[in-house]
Every structure is written in C-alpha cells, then in structure tokens.
PDB file of N, CA and C in Angstrom:
ATOM      1  N   MET U   1      69.481  40.589  -0.381  1.00 73.00           N
ATOM      2  CA  MET U   1      70.270  40.986   0.745  1.00 73.00           C
ATOM      3  C   MET U   1      69.900  42.425   1.077  1.00 73.00           C
ATOM      4  N   LEU U   2      69.743  42.689   2.350  1.00 79.00           N
ATOM      5  CA  LEU U   2      69.399  44.019   2.826  1.00 79.00           C
ATOM      6  C   LEU U   2      70.384  44.412   3.905  1.00 79.00           C
ATOM      7  N   PHE U   3      71.020  45.567   3.730  1.00 76.00           N
ATOM      8  CA  PHE U   3      71.878  46.122   4.758  1.00 76.00           C
ATOM      9  C   PHE U   3      71.108  47.242   5.425  1.00 76.00           C
ATOM     10  N   LEU U   4      71.111  47.246   6.751  1.00 75.00           N
ATOM     11  CA  LEU U   4      70.429  48.287   7.502  1.00 75.00           C
ATOM     12  C   LEU U   4      71.456  49.001   8.366  1.00 75.00           C
ATOM     13  N   PHE U   5      71.712  50.261   8.063  1.00 76.00           N
ATOM     14  CA  PHE U   5      72.630  51.073   8.844  1.00 76.00           C
ATOM     15  C   PHE U   5      71.822  52.164   9.511  1.00 76.00           C
ATOM     16  N   VAL U   6      71.970  52.286  10.814  1.00 74.00           N
ATOM     17  CA  VAL U   6      71.254  53.311  11.558  1.00 74.00           C
ATOM     18  C   VAL U   6      72.279  54.345  12.006  1.00 74.00           C
ATOM     19  N   ASP U   7      72.246  55.515  11.404  1.00 75.00           N
ATOM     20  CA  ASP U   7      73.228  56.557  11.656  1.00 75.00           C
ATOM     21  C   ASP U   7      72.928  57.277  12.965  1.00 75.00           C
ATOM     22  N   GLY U   8      73.937  57.417  13.792  1.00 74.00           N
ATOM     23  CA  GLY U   8      73.816  58.213  15.008  1.00 74.00           C
ATOM     24  C   GLY U   8      73.207  57.511  16.192  1.00 74.00           C
ATOM     25  N   VAL U   9      73.071  56.196  16.121  1.00 80.00           N
ATOM     26  CA  VAL U   9      72.456  55.442  17.214  1.00 80.00           C
ATOM     27  C   VAL U   9      73.344  54.249  17.554  1.00 80.00           C
ATOM     28  N   GLY U  10      73.737  54.158  18.802  1.00 83.00           N
ATOM     29  CA  GLY U  10      74.477  52.987  19.256  1.00 83.00           C
ATOM     30  C   GLY U  10      73.512  51.904  19.696  1.00 83.00           C
ATOM     31  N   LEU U  11      73.984  50.667  19.716  1.00 87.00           N
ATOM     32  CA  LEU U  11      73.109  49.563  20.117  1.00 87.00           C
ATOM     33  C   LEU U  11      72.811  49.584  21.610  1.00 87.00           C
ATOM     34  N   GLY U  12      73.763  49.918  22.427  1.00 91.00           N
ATOM     35  CA  GLY U  12      73.536  50.012  23.867  1.00 91.00           C
ATOM     36  C   GLY U  12      73.402  48.660  24.545  1.00 91.00           C
ATOM     37  N   ASP U  13      73.251  48.734  25.852  1.00 94.00           N
ATOM     38  CA  ASP U  13      73.142  47.528  26.679  1.00 94.00           C
ATOM     39  C   ASP U  13      71.773  46.889  26.541  1.00 94.00           C
ATOM     40  N   MET U  14      71.704  45.637  26.929  1.00 94.00           N
ATOM     41  CA  MET U  14      70.464  44.862  26.879  1.00 94.00           C
ATOM     42  C   MET U  14      69.649  45.142  28.149  1.00 94.00           C
ATOM     43  N   ASP U  15      69.428  46.429  28.442  1.00 96.00           N
ATOM     44  CA  ASP U  15      68.759  46.850  29.660  1.00 96.00           C
ATOM     45  C   ASP U  15      67.559  47.732  29.302  1.00 96.00           C
ATOM     46  N   PRO U  16      66.341  47.229  29.527  1.00 96.00           N
ATOM     47  CA  PRO U  16      65.157  48.015  29.174  1.00 96.00           C
ATOM     48  C   PRO U  16      65.037  49.335  29.941  1.00 96.00           C
ATOM     49  N   ALA U  17      65.697  49.440  31.075  1.00 96.00           N
ATOM     50  CA  ALA U  17      65.621  50.676  31.864  1.00 96.00           C
ATOM     51  C   ALA U  17      66.385  51.812  31.190  1.00 96.00           C
ATOM     52  N   THR U  18      67.390  51.481  30.385  1.00 95.00           N
ATOM     53  CA  THR U  18      68.224  52.515  29.775  1.00 95.00           C
ATOM     54  C   THR U  18      68.235  52.493  28.247  1.00 95.00           C
ATOM     55  N   ASN U  19      67.687  51.458  27.647  1.00 94.00           N
ATOM     56  CA  ASN U  19      67.775  51.316  26.194  1.00 94.00           C
ATOM     57  C   ASN U  19      66.386  51.207  25.564  1.00 94.00           C
ATOM     58  N   PRO U  20      65.982  52.211  24.799  1.00 93.00           N
ATOM     59  CA  PRO U  20      64.656  52.173  24.184  1.00 93.00           C
ATOM     60  C   PRO U  20      64.504  51.069  23.134  1.00 93.00           C
ATOM     61  N   PHE U  21      65.612  50.589  22.552  1.00 90.00           N
ATOM     62  CA  PHE U  21      65.511  49.480  21.601  1.00 90.00           C
ATOM     63  C   PHE U  21      65.120  48.174  22.297  1.00 90.00           C
ATOM     64  N   VAL U  22      65.426  48.049  23.558  1.00 95.00           N
ATOM     65  CA  VAL U  22      65.034  46.858  24.319  1.00 95.00           C
ATOM     66  C   VAL U  22      63.586  46.995  24.785  1.00 95.00           C
ATOM     67  N   ARG U  23      63.181  48.200  25.183  1.00 95.00           N
ATOM     68  CA  ARG U  23      61.807  48.455  25.638  1.00 95.00           C
ATOM     69  C   ARG U  23      60.814  48.457  24.493  1.00 95.00           C
ATOM     70  N   GLY U  24      61.229  48.948  23.346  1.00 94.00           N
ATOM     71  CA  GLY U  24      60.302  49.183  22.241  1.00 94.00           C
ATOM     72  C   GLY U  24      59.736  47.915  21.632  1.00 94.00           C
ATOM     73  N   ARG U  25      58.596  48.092  20.988  1.00 95.00           N
ATOM     74  CA  ARG U  25      57.950  46.987  20.288  1.00 95.00           C
ATOM     75  C   ARG U  25      58.556  46.905  18.886  1.00 95.00           C
ATOM     76  N   THR U  26      59.414  45.928  18.684  1.00 93.00           N
ATOM     77  CA  THR U  26      60.066  45.717  17.390  1.00 93.00           C
ATOM     78  C   THR U  26      59.926  44.240  17.007  1.00 93.00           C
ATOM     79  N   PRO U  27      58.702  43.794  16.757  1.00 96.00           N
ATOM     80  CA  PRO U  27      58.479  42.368  16.546  1.00 96.00           C
ATOM     81  C   PRO U  27      59.238  41.787  15.343  1.00 96.00           C
ATOM     82  N   THR U  28      59.374  42.544  14.277  1.00 95.00           N
ATOM     83  CA  THR U  28      60.067  42.014  13.106  1.00 95.00           C
ATOM     84  C   THR U  28      61.553  41.845  13.392  1.00 95.00           C
ATOM     85  N   LEU U  29      62.179  42.864  13.980  1.00 91.00           N
ATOM     86  CA  LEU U  29      63.595  42.743  14.323  1.00 91.00           C
ATOM     87  C   LEU U  29      63.827  41.635  15.329  1.00 91.00           C
ATOM     88  N   ARG U  30      62.969  41.529  16.323  1.00 95.00           N
ATOM     89  CA  ARG U  30      63.118  40.462  17.316  1.00 95.00           C
ATOM     90  C   ARG U  30      62.945  39.086  16.687  1.00 95.00           C
ATOM     91  N   ALA U  31      62.041  38.973  15.739  1.00 96.00           N
ATOM     92  CA  ALA U  31      61.854  37.683  15.058  1.00 96.00           C
ATOM     93  C   ALA U  31      63.078  37.335  14.219  1.00 96.00           C
ATOM     94  N   LEU U  32      63.643  38.324  13.551  1.00 94.00           N
ATOM     95  CA  LEU U  32      64.827  38.080  12.729  1.00 94.00           C
ATOM     96  C   LEU U  32      66.055  37.746  13.564  1.00 94.00           C
ATOM     97  N   LEU U  33      66.246  38.488  14.665  1.00 95.00           N
ATOM     98  CA  LEU U  33      67.457  38.344  15.469  1.00 95.00           C
ATOM     99  C   LEU U  33      67.311  37.384  16.644  1.00 95.00           C
ATOM    100  N   GLY U  34      66.076  37.111  17.040  1.00 96.00           N
ATOM    101  CA  GLY U  34      65.871  36.287  18.231  1.00 96.00           C
ATOM    102  C   GLY U  34      66.106  37.052  19.518  1.00 96.00           C
ATOM    103  N   GLN U  35      66.194  38.366  19.424  1.00 95.00           N
ATOM    104  CA  GLN U  35      66.440  39.222  20.589  1.00 95.00           C
ATOM    105  C   GLN U  35      66.197  40.668  20.176  1.00 95.00           C
ATOM    106  N   PRO U  36      66.195  41.595  21.151  1.00 94.00           N
ATOM    107  CA  PRO U  36      66.090  43.010  20.800  1.00 94.00           C
ATOM    108  C   PRO U  36      67.333  43.488  20.039  1.00 94.00           C
ATOM    109  N   LEU U  37      67.221  44.628  19.396  1.00 91.00           N
ATOM    110  CA  LEU U  37      68.331  45.240  18.688  1.00 91.00           C
ATOM    111  C   LEU U  37      69.214  45.944  19.715  1.00 91.00           C
ATOM    112  N   ALA U  38      70.082  45.170  20.370  1.00 93.00           N
ATOM    113  CA  ALA U  38      70.925  45.695  21.440  1.00 93.00           C
ATOM    114  C   ALA U  38      72.066  44.717  21.707  1.00 93.00           C
ATOM    115  N   GLY U  39      72.992  45.172  22.502  1.00 92.00           N
ATOM    116  CA  GLY U  39      74.095  44.322  22.911  1.00 92.00           C
ATOM    117  C   GLY U  39      75.356  44.583  22.109  1.00 92.00           C
ATOM    118  N   ARG U  40      76.458  44.030  22.606  1.00 90.00           N
ATOM    119  CA  ARG U  40      77.752  44.265  21.979  1.00 90.00           C
ATOM    120  C   ARG U  40      78.311  43.024  21.295  1.00 90.00           C
ATOM    121  N   ASP U  41      77.589  41.926  21.375  1.00 94.00           N
ATOM    122  CA  ASP U  41      78.073  40.683  20.774  1.00 94.00           C
ATOM    123  C   ASP U  41      77.400  40.434  19.432  1.00 94.00           C
ATOM    124  N   PRO U  42      78.124  39.834  18.492  1.00 96.00           N
ATOM    125  CA  PRO U  42      77.492  39.467  17.213  1.00 96.00           C
ATOM    126  C   PRO U  42      76.351  38.481  17.446  1.00 96.00           C
ATOM    127  N   VAL U  43      75.340  38.564  16.600  1.00 96.00           N
ATOM    128  CA  VAL U  43      74.190  37.667  16.670  1.00 96.00           C
ATOM    129  C   VAL U  43      73.987  37.087  15.288  1.00 96.00           C
ATOM    130  N   GLY U  44      73.795  35.787  15.229  1.00 96.00           N
ATOM    131  CA  GLY U  44      73.514  35.152  13.950  1.00 96.00           C
ATOM    132  C   GLY U  44      72.353  34.189  14.083  1.00 96.00           C
ATOM    133  N   THR U  45      71.393  34.317  13.196  1.00 96.00           N
ATOM    134  CA  THR U  45      70.277  33.384  13.128  1.00 96.00           C
ATOM    135  C   THR U  45      70.172  32.925  11.677  1.00 96.00           C
ATOM    136  N   ASP U  46      69.249  32.033  11.407  1.00 96.00           N
ATOM    137  CA  ASP U  46      69.029  31.608  10.023  1.00 96.00           C
ATOM    138  C   ASP U  46      68.533  32.764   9.152  1.00 96.00           C
ATOM    139  N   ALA U  47      67.929  33.768   9.790  1.00 95.00           N
ATOM    140  CA  ALA U  47      67.311  34.857   9.043  1.00 95.00           C
ATOM    141  C   ALA U  47      68.151  36.129   8.961  1.00 95.00           C
ATOM    142  N   ALA U  48      69.069  36.340   9.915  1.00 94.00           N
ATOM    143  CA  ALA U  48      69.773  37.626   9.952  1.00 94.00           C
ATOM    144  C   ALA U  48      71.085  37.516  10.717  1.00 94.00           C
ATOM    145  N   THR U  49      71.929  38.497  10.487  1.00 93.00           N
ATOM    146  CA  THR U  49      73.180  38.633  11.224  1.00 93.00           C
ATOM    147  C   THR U  49      73.286  40.061  11.724  1.00 93.00           C
ATOM    148  N   LEU U  50      73.651  40.223  12.982  1.00 90.00           N
ATOM    149  CA  LEU U  50      73.877  41.533  13.571  1.00 90.00           C
ATOM    150  C   LEU U  50      75.347  41.606  13.964  1.00 90.00           C
ATOM    151  N   LEU U  51      76.046  42.585  13.405  1.00 88.00           N
ATOM    152  CA  LEU U  51      77.452  42.786  13.717  1.00 88.00           C
ATOM    153  C   LEU U  51      77.650  44.174  14.312  1.00 88.00           C
ATOM    154  N   PRO U  52      77.723  44.267  15.626  1.00 87.00           N
ATOM    155  CA  PRO U  52      77.986  45.567  16.240  1.00 87.00           C
ATOM    156  C   PRO U  52      79.384  46.052  15.831  1.00 87.00           C
ATOM    157  N   LEU U  53      79.488  47.307  15.474  1.00 83.00           N
ATOM    158  CA  LEU U  53      80.746  47.877  15.016  1.00 83.00           C
ATOM    159  C   LEU U  53      81.130  49.083  15.863  1.00 83.00           C
ATOM    160  N   ASP U  54      82.428  49.367  15.933  1.00 88.00           N
ATOM    161  CA  ASP U  54      82.910  50.569  16.596  1.00 88.00           C
ATOM    162  C   ASP U  54      83.090  51.639  15.530  1.00 88.00           C
ATOM    163  N   ALA U  55      82.221  52.605  15.506  1.00 90.00           N
ATOM    164  CA  ALA U  55      82.209  53.625  14.462  1.00 90.00           C
ATOM    165  C   ALA U  55      83.400  54.575  14.533  1.00 90.00           C
ATOM    166  N   ARG U  56      84.174  54.513  15.608  1.00 95.00           N
ATOM    167  CA  ARG U  56      85.351  55.392  15.695  1.00 95.00           C
ATOM    168  C   ARG U  56      86.463  54.937  14.755  1.00 95.00           C
ATOM    169  N   LEU U  57      86.492  53.649  14.439  1.00 96.00           N
ATOM    170  CA  LEU U  57      87.479  53.094  13.512  1.00 96.00           C
ATOM    171  C   LEU U  57      88.915  53.471  13.865  1.00 96.00           C
ATOM    172  N   GLY U  58      89.203  53.491  15.174  1.00 97.00           N
ATOM    173  CA  GLY U  58      90.560  53.763  15.627  1.00 97.00           C
ATOM    174  C   GLY U  58      90.942  55.229  15.663  1.00 97.00           C
ATOM    175  N   VAL U  59      89.996  56.116  15.388  1.00 98.00           N
ATOM    176  CA  VAL U  59      90.263  57.553  15.400  1.00 98.00           C
ATOM    177  C   VAL U  59      89.499  58.160  16.574  1.00 98.00           C
ATOM    178  N   SER U  60      90.205  58.885  17.421  1.00 97.00           N
ATOM    179  CA  SER U  60      89.533  59.451  18.588  1.00 97.00           C
ATOM    180  C   SER U  60      88.520  60.514  18.165  1.00 97.00           C
ATOM    181  N   GLY U  61      87.573  60.720  19.035  1.00 96.00           N
ATOM    182  CA  GLY U  61      86.530  61.713  18.774  1.00 96.00           C
ATOM    183  C   GLY U  61      85.194  61.057  18.487  1.00 96.00           C
ATOM    184  N   LEU U  62      84.197  61.892  18.341  1.00 94.00           N
ATOM    185  CA  LEU U  62      82.838  61.429  18.086  1.00 94.00           C
ATOM    186  C   LEU U  62      82.674  61.072  16.610  1.00 94.00           C
ATOM    187  N   PRO U  63      82.276  59.843  16.292  1.00 94.00           N
ATOM    188  CA  PRO U  63      82.061  59.470  14.885  1.00 94.00           C
ATOM    189  C   PRO U  63      81.030  60.387  14.228  1.00 94.00           C
ATOM    190  N   GLN U  64      81.210  60.632  12.940  1.00 95.00           N
ATOM    191  CA  GLN U  64      80.341  61.545  12.221  1.00 95.00           C
ATOM    192  C   GLN U  64      79.875  60.922  10.906  1.00 95.00           C
ATOM    193  N   SER U  65      78.838  61.481  10.335  1.00 93.00           N
ATOM    194  CA  SER U  65      78.173  60.910   9.170  1.00 93.00           C
ATOM    195  C   SER U  65      79.038  60.830   7.918  1.00 93.00           C
ATOM    196  N   ALA U  66      79.717  61.896   7.551  1.00 96.00           N
ATOM    197  CA  ALA U  66      80.441  61.905   6.275  1.00 96.00           C
ATOM    198  C   ALA U  66      81.523  60.824   6.233  1.00 96.00           C
ATOM    199  N   THR U  67      82.343  60.756   7.274  1.00 97.00           N
ATOM    200  CA  THR U  67      83.397  59.746   7.275  1.00 97.00           C
ATOM    201  C   THR U  67      82.831  58.350   7.545  1.00 97.00           C
ATOM    202  N   GLY U  68      81.838  58.252   8.395  1.00 94.00           N
ATOM    203  CA  GLY U  68      81.252  56.945   8.696  1.00 94.00           C
ATOM    204  C   GLY U  68      80.566  56.320   7.498  1.00 94.00           C
ATOM    205  N   GLN U  69      79.763  57.105   6.812  1.00 93.00           N
ATOM    206  CA  GLN U  69      79.063  56.570   5.650  1.00 93.00           C
ATOM    207  C   GLN U  69      80.025  56.292   4.501  1.00 93.00           C
ATOM    208  N   THR U  70      81.071  57.098   4.368  1.00 97.00           N
ATOM    209  CA  THR U  70      82.079  56.815   3.347  1.00 97.00           C
ATOM    210  C   THR U  70      82.764  55.482   3.647  1.00 97.00           C
ATOM    211  N   ALA U  71      83.073  55.239   4.910  1.00 96.00           N
ATOM    212  CA  ALA U  71      83.684  53.971   5.289  1.00 96.00           C
ATOM    213  C   ALA U  71      82.755  52.797   4.970  1.00 96.00           C
ATOM    214  N   LEU U  72      81.473  52.934   5.274  1.00 92.00           N
ATOM    215  CA  LEU U  72      80.518  51.867   4.987  1.00 92.00           C
ATOM    216  C   LEU U  72      80.391  51.599   3.486  1.00 92.00           C
ATOM    217  N   LEU U  73      80.388  52.657   2.698  1.00 94.00           N
ATOM    218  CA  LEU U  73      80.160  52.515   1.260  1.00 94.00           C
ATOM    219  C   LEU U  73      81.407  52.144   0.463  1.00 94.00           C
ATOM    220  N   THR U  74      82.585  52.320   1.059  1.00 97.00           N
ATOM    221  CA  THR U  74      83.821  52.006   0.325  1.00 97.00           C
ATOM    222  C   THR U  74      84.621  50.858   0.924  1.00 97.00           C
ATOM    223  N   GLY U  75      84.395  50.559   2.192  1.00 95.00           N
ATOM    224  CA  GLY U  75      85.220  49.565   2.864  1.00 95.00           C
ATOM    225  C   GLY U  75      86.567  50.122   3.285  1.00 95.00           C
ATOM    226  N   GLU U  76      86.761  51.414   3.133  1.00 97.00           N
ATOM    227  CA  GLU U  76      88.010  52.077   3.506  1.00 97.00           C
ATOM    228  C   GLU U  76      87.822  52.846   4.809  1.00 97.00           C
ATOM    229  N   ASN U  77      88.878  52.951   5.587  1.00 98.00           N
ATOM    230  CA  ASN U  77      88.810  53.656   6.858  1.00 98.00           C
ATOM    231  C   ASN U  77      88.921  55.163   6.603  1.00 98.00           C
ATOM    232  N   ALA U  78      87.807  55.777   6.291  1.00 98.00           N
ATOM    233  CA  ALA U  78      87.775  57.199   5.941  1.00 98.00           C
ATOM    234  C   ALA U  78      88.243  58.106   7.084  1.00 98.00           C
ATOM    235  N   PRO U  79      87.854  57.862   8.344  1.00 98.00           N
ATOM    236  CA  PRO U  79      88.370  58.730   9.411  1.00 98.00           C
ATOM    237  C   PRO U  79      89.894  58.654   9.532  1.00 98.00           C
ATOM    238  N   ALA U  80      90.458  57.474   9.372  1.00 98.00           N
ATOM    239  CA  ALA U  80      91.914  57.338   9.445  1.00 98.00           C
ATOM    240  C   ALA U  80      92.577  58.038   8.263  1.00 98.00           C
ATOM    241  N   LEU U  81      91.964  57.961   7.101  1.00 97.00           N
ATOM    242  CA  LEU U  81      92.508  58.622   5.913  1.00 97.00           C
ATOM    243  C   LEU U  81      92.626  60.131   6.137  1.00 97.00           C
ATOM    244  N   LEU U  82      91.598  60.712   6.760  1.00 97.00           N
ATOM    245  CA  LEU U  82      91.600  62.155   7.013  1.00 97.00           C
ATOM    246  C   LEU U  82      92.239  62.526   8.346  1.00 97.00           C
ATOM    247  N   GLY U  83      92.364  61.543   9.238  1.00 98.00           N
ATOM    248  CA  GLY U  83      92.908  61.812  10.563  1.00 98.00           C
ATOM    249  C   GLY U  83      91.907  62.442  11.509  1.00 98.00           C
ATOM    250  N   ARG U  84      90.628  62.406  11.124  1.00 98.00           N
ATOM    251  CA  ARG U  84      89.575  62.995  11.958  1.00 98.00           C
ATOM    252  C   ARG U  84      88.221  62.531  11.429  1.00 98.00           C
ATOM    253  N   HIS U  85      87.200  62.768  12.223  1.00 98.00           N
ATOM    254  CA  HIS U  85      85.836  62.493  11.802  1.00 98.00           C
ATOM    255  C   HIS U  85      85.263  63.754  11.161  1.00 98.00           C
ATOM    256  N   VAL U  86      84.467  63.577  10.103  1.00 97.00           N
ATOM    257  CA  VAL U  86      83.880  64.711   9.385  1.00 97.00           C
ATOM    258  C   VAL U  86      82.368  64.553   9.382  1.00 97.00           C
ATOM    259  N   THR U  87      81.682  65.614   9.782  1.00 94.00           N
ATOM    260  CA  THR U  87      80.237  65.607   9.854  1.00 94.00           C
ATOM    261  C   THR U  87      79.589  66.006   8.524  1.00 94.00           C
ATOM    262  N   ALA U  88      78.361  65.658   8.373  1.00 92.00           N
ATOM    263  CA  ALA U  88      77.462  66.117   7.301  1.00 92.00           C
ATOM    264  C   ALA U  88      77.874  65.718   5.891  1.00 92.00           C
ATOM    265  N   TYR U  89      78.654  66.541   5.202  1.00 94.00           N
ATOM    266  CA  TYR U  89      78.921  66.324   3.781  1.00 94.00           C
ATOM    267  C   TYR U  89      80.364  65.892   3.552  1.00 94.00           C
ATOM    268  N   PRO U  90      80.579  64.991   2.596  1.00 96.00           N
ATOM    269  CA  PRO U  90      81.947  64.525   2.345  1.00 96.00           C
ATOM    270  C   PRO U  90      82.846  65.629   1.786  1.00 96.00           C
ATOM    271  N   THR U  91      84.084  65.618   2.230  1.00 97.00           N
ATOM    272  CA  THR U  91      85.106  66.538   1.733  1.00 97.00           C
ATOM    273  C   THR U  91      85.495  66.120   0.312  1.00 97.00           C
ATOM    274  N   PRO U  92      86.266  66.935  -0.402  1.00 97.00           N
ATOM    275  CA  PRO U  92      86.743  66.517  -1.723  1.00 97.00           C
ATOM    276  C   PRO U  92      87.489  65.173  -1.692  1.00 97.00           C
ATOM    277  N   THR U  93      88.278  64.940  -0.656  1.00 97.00           N
ATOM    278  CA  THR U  93      88.990  63.666  -0.532  1.00 97.00           C
ATOM    279  C   THR U  93      88.005  62.505  -0.401  1.00 97.00           C
ATOM    280  N   LEU U  94      86.983  62.685   0.410  1.00 98.00           N
ATOM    281  CA  LEU U  94      85.990  61.628   0.585  1.00 98.00           C
ATOM    282  C   LEU U  94      85.179  61.424  -0.695  1.00 98.00           C
ATOM    283  N   ARG U  95      84.851  62.495  -1.401  1.00 97.00           N
ATOM    284  CA  ARG U  95      84.121  62.361  -2.667  1.00 97.00           C
ATOM    285  C   ARG U  95      84.944  61.582  -3.696  1.00 97.00           C
ATOM    286  N   THR U  96      86.251  61.825  -3.732  1.00 97.00           N
ATOM    287  CA  THR U  96      87.133  61.078  -4.644  1.00 97.00           C
ATOM    288  C   THR U  96      87.147  59.603  -4.273  1.00 97.00           C
ATOM    289  N   LEU U  97      87.225  59.309  -2.985  1.00 97.00           N
ATOM    290  CA  LEU U  97      87.210  57.926  -2.516  1.00 97.00           C
ATOM    291  C   LEU U  97      85.893  57.247  -2.881  1.00 97.00           C
ATOM    292  N   LEU U  98      84.783  57.923  -2.681  1.00 97.00           N
ATOM    293  CA  LEU U  98      83.472  57.370  -3.046  1.00 97.00           C
ATOM    294  C   LEU U  98      83.366  57.121  -4.546  1.00 97.00           C
ATOM    295  N   ALA U  99      83.894  58.034  -5.348  1.00 97.00           N
ATOM    296  CA  ALA U  99      83.817  57.907  -6.803  1.00 97.00           C
ATOM    297  C   ALA U  99      84.685  56.766  -7.324  1.00 97.00           C
ATOM    298  N   SER U 100      85.745  56.436  -6.615  1.00 96.00           N
ATOM    299  CA  SER U 100      86.647  55.389  -7.101  1.00 96.00           C
ATOM    300  C   SER U 100      86.436  54.034  -6.439  1.00 96.00           C
ATOM    301  N   HIS U 101      85.967  54.018  -5.198  1.00 96.00           N
ATOM    302  CA  HIS U 101      85.856  52.761  -4.447  1.00 96.00           C
ATOM    303  C   HIS U 101      84.466  52.470  -3.905  1.00 96.00           C
ATOM    304  N   GLY U 102      83.498  53.317  -4.181  1.00 96.00           N
ATOM    305  CA  GLY U 102      82.158  53.128  -3.631  1.00 96.00           C
ATOM    306  C   GLY U 102      81.491  51.855  -4.137  1.00 96.00           C
ATOM    307  N   VAL U 103      80.668  51.272  -3.304  1.00 92.00           N
ATOM    308  CA  VAL U 103      79.996  50.024  -3.637  1.00 92.00           C
ATOM    309  C   VAL U 103      79.140  50.159  -4.902  1.00 92.00           C
ATOM    310  N   PHE U 104      78.532  51.315  -5.101  1.00 88.00           N
ATOM    311  CA  PHE U 104      77.690  51.490  -6.277  1.00 88.00           C
ATOM    312  C   PHE U 104      78.531  51.586  -7.559  1.00 88.00           C
ATOM    313  N   VAL U 105      79.727  52.118  -7.450  1.00 90.00           N
ATOM    314  CA  VAL U 105      80.656  52.141  -8.590  1.00 90.00           C
ATOM    315  C   VAL U 105      81.106  50.725  -8.907  1.00 90.00           C
ATOM    316  N   ARG U 106      81.426  49.977  -7.881  1.00 89.00           N
ATOM    317  CA  ARG U 106      81.893  48.597  -8.076  1.00 89.00           C
ATOM    318  C   ARG U 106      80.812  47.690  -8.644  1.00 89.00           C
ATOM    319  N   LEU U 107      79.568  47.931  -8.237  1.00 88.00           N
ATOM    320  CA  LEU U 107      78.466  47.101  -8.744  1.00 88.00           C
ATOM    321  C   LEU U 107      78.050  47.506 -10.143  1.00 88.00           C
ATOM    322  N   GLY U 108      78.293  48.764 -10.514  1.00 81.00           N
ATOM    323  CA  GLY U 108      77.844  49.308 -11.787  1.00 81.00           C
ATOM    324  C   GLY U 108      78.658  48.821 -12.902  1.00 81.00           C
TER     325      GLY U 108
END
C-alpha cells in the first residue's frame, strides 16, 4: 500500500487551461486513476483510489503543513485541536499528539 500526499497543492478543476495537472504528462497517474490528477469527486479503479479532501478540516484560514501533516499521521483533527492552522514545525501539543497517536507509533 502506498499513500501519496502532496503538500500545498490542491487538485483543482478538470480544465487544462487552468490546471497544470490536467495539462501535464503524467502517464502513470493517468493509468492508475483512469484520468488526470484533478477534480473534486472520489475516483476508484482496480489499481488506485483518489479521495479529494478539504485540508481546512472545519477551521477557517489557509491550511498549513504542521497541522495538516499531524492530522494525516494521527487521524486527529489537529487544526481543530489548536483552533488554528500551524505552519512549518509542530507545536509541543502537536508533537505530543504525534508521539501518542501517530501511525508510526501504532505500527511499531
């Protein structure tokens, strides 16, 4: 199983005039998904699943790396826990959450 998270990039519309993921040559992704890496609807094929997500997680403002990646790695709504989005490096609260609920801790 392979999870692919692309930080800081939205999927965008299925419009080659405005979306470089639709214009670009991505033969492997297109073969896996049966379409370009774009759109707002879930896609499922025998080879892959694409689940577009709202990175804001119910918290207003621009999503940021520290809270977003903590949410991905723990399954917890990190922006809601802090009441805001946090950029770059995890705060002490986020580090505690990662240490107790992170996927690598659970698998270890």
